[in-house]
XYZ file of C-alpha atoms in Angstrom:
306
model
C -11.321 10.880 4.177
C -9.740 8.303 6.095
C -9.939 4.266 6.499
C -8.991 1.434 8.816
C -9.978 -1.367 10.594
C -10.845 -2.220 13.944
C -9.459 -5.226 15.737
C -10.069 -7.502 18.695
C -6.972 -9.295 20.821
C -8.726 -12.419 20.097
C -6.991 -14.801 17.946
C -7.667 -18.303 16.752
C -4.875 -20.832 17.966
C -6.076 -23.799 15.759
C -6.229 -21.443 12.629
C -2.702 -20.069 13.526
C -1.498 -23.335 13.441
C -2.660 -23.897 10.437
C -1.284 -20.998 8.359
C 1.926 -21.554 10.271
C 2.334 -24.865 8.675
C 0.568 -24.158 4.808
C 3.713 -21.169 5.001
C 6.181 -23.498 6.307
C 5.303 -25.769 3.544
C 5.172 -22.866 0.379
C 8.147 -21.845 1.456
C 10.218 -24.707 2.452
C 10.887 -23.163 5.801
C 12.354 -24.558 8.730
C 10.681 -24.683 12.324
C 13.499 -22.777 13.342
C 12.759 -20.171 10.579
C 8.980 -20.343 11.915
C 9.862 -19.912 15.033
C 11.633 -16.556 15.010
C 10.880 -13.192 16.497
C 10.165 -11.588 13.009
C 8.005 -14.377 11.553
C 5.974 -14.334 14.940
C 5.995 -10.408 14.527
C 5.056 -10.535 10.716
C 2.041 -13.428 11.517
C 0.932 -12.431 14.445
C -2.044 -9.599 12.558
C -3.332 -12.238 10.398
C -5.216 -13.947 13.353
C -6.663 -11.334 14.820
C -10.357 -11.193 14.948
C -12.166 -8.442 13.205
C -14.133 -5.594 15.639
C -17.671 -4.171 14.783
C -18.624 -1.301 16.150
C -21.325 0.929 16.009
C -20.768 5.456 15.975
C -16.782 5.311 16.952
C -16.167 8.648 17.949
C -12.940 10.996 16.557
C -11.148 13.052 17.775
C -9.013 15.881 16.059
C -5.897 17.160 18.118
C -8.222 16.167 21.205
C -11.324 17.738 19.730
C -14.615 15.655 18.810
C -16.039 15.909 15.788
C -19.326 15.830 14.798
C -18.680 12.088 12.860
C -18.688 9.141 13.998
C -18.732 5.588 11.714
C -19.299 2.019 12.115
C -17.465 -0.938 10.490
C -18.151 -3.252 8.883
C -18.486 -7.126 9.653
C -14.638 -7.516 8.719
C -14.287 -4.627 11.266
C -13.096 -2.309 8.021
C -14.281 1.512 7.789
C -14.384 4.736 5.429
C -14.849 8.083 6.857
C -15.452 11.493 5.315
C -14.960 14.141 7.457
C -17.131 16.927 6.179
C -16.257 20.730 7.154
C -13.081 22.119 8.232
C -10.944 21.281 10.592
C -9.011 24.057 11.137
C -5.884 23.933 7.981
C -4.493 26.462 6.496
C -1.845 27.127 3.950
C 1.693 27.334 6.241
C 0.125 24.972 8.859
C 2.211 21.332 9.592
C 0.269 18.775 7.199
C 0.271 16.306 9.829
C -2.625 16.236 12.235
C -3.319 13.690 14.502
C -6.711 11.681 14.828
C -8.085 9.277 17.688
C -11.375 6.930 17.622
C -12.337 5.488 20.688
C -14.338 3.155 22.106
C -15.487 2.331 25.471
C -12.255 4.136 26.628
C -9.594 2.454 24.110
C -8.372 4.335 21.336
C -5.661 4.677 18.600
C -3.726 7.234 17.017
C -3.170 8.132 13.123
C -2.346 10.876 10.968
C -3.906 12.241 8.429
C -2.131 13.795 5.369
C -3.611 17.051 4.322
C -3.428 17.928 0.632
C -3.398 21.472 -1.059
C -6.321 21.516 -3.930
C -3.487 21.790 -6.450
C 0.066 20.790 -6.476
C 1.456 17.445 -6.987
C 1.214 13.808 -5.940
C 3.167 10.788 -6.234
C 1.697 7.318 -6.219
C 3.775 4.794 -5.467
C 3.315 1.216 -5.519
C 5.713 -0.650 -3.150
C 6.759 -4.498 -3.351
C 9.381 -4.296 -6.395
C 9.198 -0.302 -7.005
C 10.934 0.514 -3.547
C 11.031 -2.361 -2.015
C 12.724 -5.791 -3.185
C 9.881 -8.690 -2.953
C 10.065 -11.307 -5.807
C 6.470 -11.096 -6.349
C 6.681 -13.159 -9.394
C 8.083 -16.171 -7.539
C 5.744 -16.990 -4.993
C 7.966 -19.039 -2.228
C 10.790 -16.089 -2.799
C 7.459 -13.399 -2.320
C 6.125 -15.215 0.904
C 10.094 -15.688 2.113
C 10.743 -11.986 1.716
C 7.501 -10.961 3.700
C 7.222 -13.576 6.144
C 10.848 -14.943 7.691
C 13.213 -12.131 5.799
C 13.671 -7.780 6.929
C 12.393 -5.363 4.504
C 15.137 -4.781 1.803
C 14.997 -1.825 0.277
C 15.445 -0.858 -3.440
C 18.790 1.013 -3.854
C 18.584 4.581 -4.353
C 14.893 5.197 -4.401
C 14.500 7.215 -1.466
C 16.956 9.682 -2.377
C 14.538 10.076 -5.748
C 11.631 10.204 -3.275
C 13.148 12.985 -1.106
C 14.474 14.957 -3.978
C 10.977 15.230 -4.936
C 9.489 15.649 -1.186
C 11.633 18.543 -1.182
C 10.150 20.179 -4.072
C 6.691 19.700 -1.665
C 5.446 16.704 -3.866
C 2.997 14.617 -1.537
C 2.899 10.333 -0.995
C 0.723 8.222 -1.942
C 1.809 4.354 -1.214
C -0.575 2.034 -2.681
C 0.091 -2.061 -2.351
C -1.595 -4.807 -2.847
C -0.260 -5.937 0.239
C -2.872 -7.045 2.969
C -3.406 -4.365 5.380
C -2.377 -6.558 8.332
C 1.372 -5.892 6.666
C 0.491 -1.916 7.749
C 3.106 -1.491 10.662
C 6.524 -3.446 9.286
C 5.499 -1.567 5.755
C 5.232 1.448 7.926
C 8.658 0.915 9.892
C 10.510 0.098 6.446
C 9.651 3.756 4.910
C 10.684 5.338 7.814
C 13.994 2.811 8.824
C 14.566 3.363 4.857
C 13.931 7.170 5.135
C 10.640 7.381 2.606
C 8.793 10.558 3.136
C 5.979 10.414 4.721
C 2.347 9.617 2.849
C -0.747 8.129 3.094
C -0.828 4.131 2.830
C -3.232 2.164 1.199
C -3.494 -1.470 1.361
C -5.606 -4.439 0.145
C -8.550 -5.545 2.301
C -7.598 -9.110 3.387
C -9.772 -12.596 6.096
C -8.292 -15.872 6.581
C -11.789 -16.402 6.178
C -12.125 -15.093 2.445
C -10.794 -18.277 0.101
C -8.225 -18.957 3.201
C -6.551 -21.391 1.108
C -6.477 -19.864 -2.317
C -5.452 -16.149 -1.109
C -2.894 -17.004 1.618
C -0.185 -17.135 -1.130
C -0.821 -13.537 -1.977
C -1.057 -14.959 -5.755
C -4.055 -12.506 -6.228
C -2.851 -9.450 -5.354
C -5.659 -6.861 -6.236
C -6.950 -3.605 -4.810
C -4.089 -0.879 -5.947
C -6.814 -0.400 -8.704
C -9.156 0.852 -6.986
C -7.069 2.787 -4.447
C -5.644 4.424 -7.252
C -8.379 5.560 -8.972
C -9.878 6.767 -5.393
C -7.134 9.031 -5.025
C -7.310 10.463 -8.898
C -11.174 11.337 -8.284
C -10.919 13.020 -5.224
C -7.493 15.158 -6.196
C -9.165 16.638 -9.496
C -6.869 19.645 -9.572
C -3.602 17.522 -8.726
C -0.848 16.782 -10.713
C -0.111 13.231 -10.310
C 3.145 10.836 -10.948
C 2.643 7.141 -11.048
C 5.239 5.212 -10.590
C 5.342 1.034 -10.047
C 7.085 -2.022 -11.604
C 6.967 -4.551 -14.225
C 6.213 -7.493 -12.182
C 2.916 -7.452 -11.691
C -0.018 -5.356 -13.490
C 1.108 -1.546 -12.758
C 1.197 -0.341 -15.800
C -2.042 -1.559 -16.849
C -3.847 0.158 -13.669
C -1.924 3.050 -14.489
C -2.848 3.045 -18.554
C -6.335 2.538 -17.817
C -6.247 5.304 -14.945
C -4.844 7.471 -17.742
C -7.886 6.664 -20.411
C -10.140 8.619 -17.598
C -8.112 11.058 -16.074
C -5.750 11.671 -18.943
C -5.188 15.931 -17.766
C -3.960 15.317 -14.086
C -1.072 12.362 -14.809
C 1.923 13.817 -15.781
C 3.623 11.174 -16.087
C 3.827 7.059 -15.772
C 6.760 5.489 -14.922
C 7.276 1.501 -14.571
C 10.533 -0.316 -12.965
C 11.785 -2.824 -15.199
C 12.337 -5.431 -12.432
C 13.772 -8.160 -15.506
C 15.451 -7.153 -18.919
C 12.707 -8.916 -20.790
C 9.987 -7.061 -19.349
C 10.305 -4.504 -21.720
C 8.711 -6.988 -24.054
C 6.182 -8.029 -21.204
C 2.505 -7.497 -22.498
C 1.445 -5.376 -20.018
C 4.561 -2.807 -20.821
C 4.204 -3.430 -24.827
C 0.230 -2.223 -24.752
C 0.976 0.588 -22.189
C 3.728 2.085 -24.848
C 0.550 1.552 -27.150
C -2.039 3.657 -25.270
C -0.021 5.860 -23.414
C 1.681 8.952 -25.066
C 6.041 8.944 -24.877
C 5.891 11.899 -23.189
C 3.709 10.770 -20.391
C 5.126 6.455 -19.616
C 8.651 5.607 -19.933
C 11.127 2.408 -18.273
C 13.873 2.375 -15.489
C 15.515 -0.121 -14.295
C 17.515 1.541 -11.639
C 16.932 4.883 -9.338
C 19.552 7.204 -11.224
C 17.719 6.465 -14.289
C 13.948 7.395 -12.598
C 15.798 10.453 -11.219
C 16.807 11.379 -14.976
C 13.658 10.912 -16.180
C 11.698 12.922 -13.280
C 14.603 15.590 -14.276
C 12.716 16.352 -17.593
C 9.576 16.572 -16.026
């Protein structure tokens, strides 16, 4: 299965204006600071009009399948490709897929997964990546007008278990027009490689209200997504303390308690071991399966006695 969304080059001017200004403002920006490369870079997916379109072709290392799918009015889409497509055990994981469309198309990947072996999910904004998601101007700052700092160490924990032929899973709550700089910062920050999944996001839906990225929800729902359809997986979870991670995570636990291993949650403040979130996840999970880090050596440690 695979998702994305299809886009037009049309953009809004008066609604880019707009946003410009309602960021400016949340973040106490200057017009210089608005005005830069990046933030034009960062902005510019937000205004571009959603695509629908009817039996999309794909294509599989230049072959057509016998699929095709249509999105939806926010130009988002879901495909299952039934049947094989030609993987075996040896082969590179990494095939590439095309859709096109009255002769335009794009190119993807698609990660292919063993039946058994073992995942890591990852969430990203304050797990491997510094964001401030807790203070809002510092969150929008960090996305918007700042590059992608990484948190220290974590890759090298990531590799050491890509090496040992664990596959990625990065699941954000981060709207999906963040894809490509998201993208760029695993690589730059040498992350393996993995799937991405992101939160469905319109200017349209609550414009006002969401354009903060206050309500940052969908990693539920990804999450559970990837549990169901990896039932002989071993999975790792692994997020932060700043926003609800280890409650997802808990709760993914209560229904697939015999494919997480284990649940581990980056204490991104020294008093969010008392947090509520990380008190009732000590609660409902057992100690063998969640534990704290606050830094990269200790997640390393802990993956150690796995």
């Amino acid at each position: 299965m695979f998702s994305g969304v299809a886009v037009s080059s049309r953009t809004k001017k008066i609604r880019r204006k707009l946003l410009i200004n309602l960021l400016g403002r949340l973040m106490d920006a200057t017009p210089q600071q608005l005005s830069t490369d990046l933030c034009r870079l960062r902005t510019a997916p937000f205004f571009l009009a959603p695509a629908r379109l009817k039996q999309v072709p794909i294509f599989i290392d230049e072959k057509r399948i016998p699929q095709t799918f249509d999105t939806k009015r926010n130009g988002h889409f879901r495909c299952l490709i039934r049947g094989t497509i030609g993987f075996s055990p040896g082969m590179d994981k990494s095939i590439k897929v095309s859709t096109g469309f009255d002769g335009e198309s794009a190119e993807s990947s698609l990660q292919a997964l063993d039946i058994s072996g073992t995942s890591v999910i990852s969430d990203i904004d304050d797990t491997i990546k510094f964001s401030n998601v807790e203070n809002r101007a510092e969150l929008l700052a960090n996305t918007f007008l700042r590059e992608f700092e990484p948190i220290e160490g974590m890759s090298d924990v990531y590799q050491s278990l890509a090496a040992q032929n664990a596959a990625f899973h990065y699941v954000t709550a981060s709207p999906w027009q963040l894809q490509q700089p998201l993208q760029e910062f695993l690589s730059r920050c040498n992350y393996p490689g993995g799937s991405m999944h992101f939160r469905t996001f319109r200017l349209s839906d609550h414009f006002l209200k969401r354009l903060g990225l206050i309500h940052r929800r969908g990693k539920a729902a990804a999450v559970r997504r990837l549990l169901s359809n990896c039932p002989q997986r071993k999975f790792i979870l692994i997020g932060d303390s700043g926003e609800k991670d280890a409650e997802i995570y808990a709760r993914c636990f209560r229904d697939y308690p015999h494919i997480i291993n284990r649940v581990l949650i980056r204490l991104i403040a020294p008093d969010h071991r008392y947090k509520e979130s990380i008190i009732r996840a000590r609660i409902n999970l057992p100690s063998s399966v969640f534990a704290t880090f606050s830094n990269s050596q200790q997640l390393g440690e802990l993956l150690s006695l796995s």
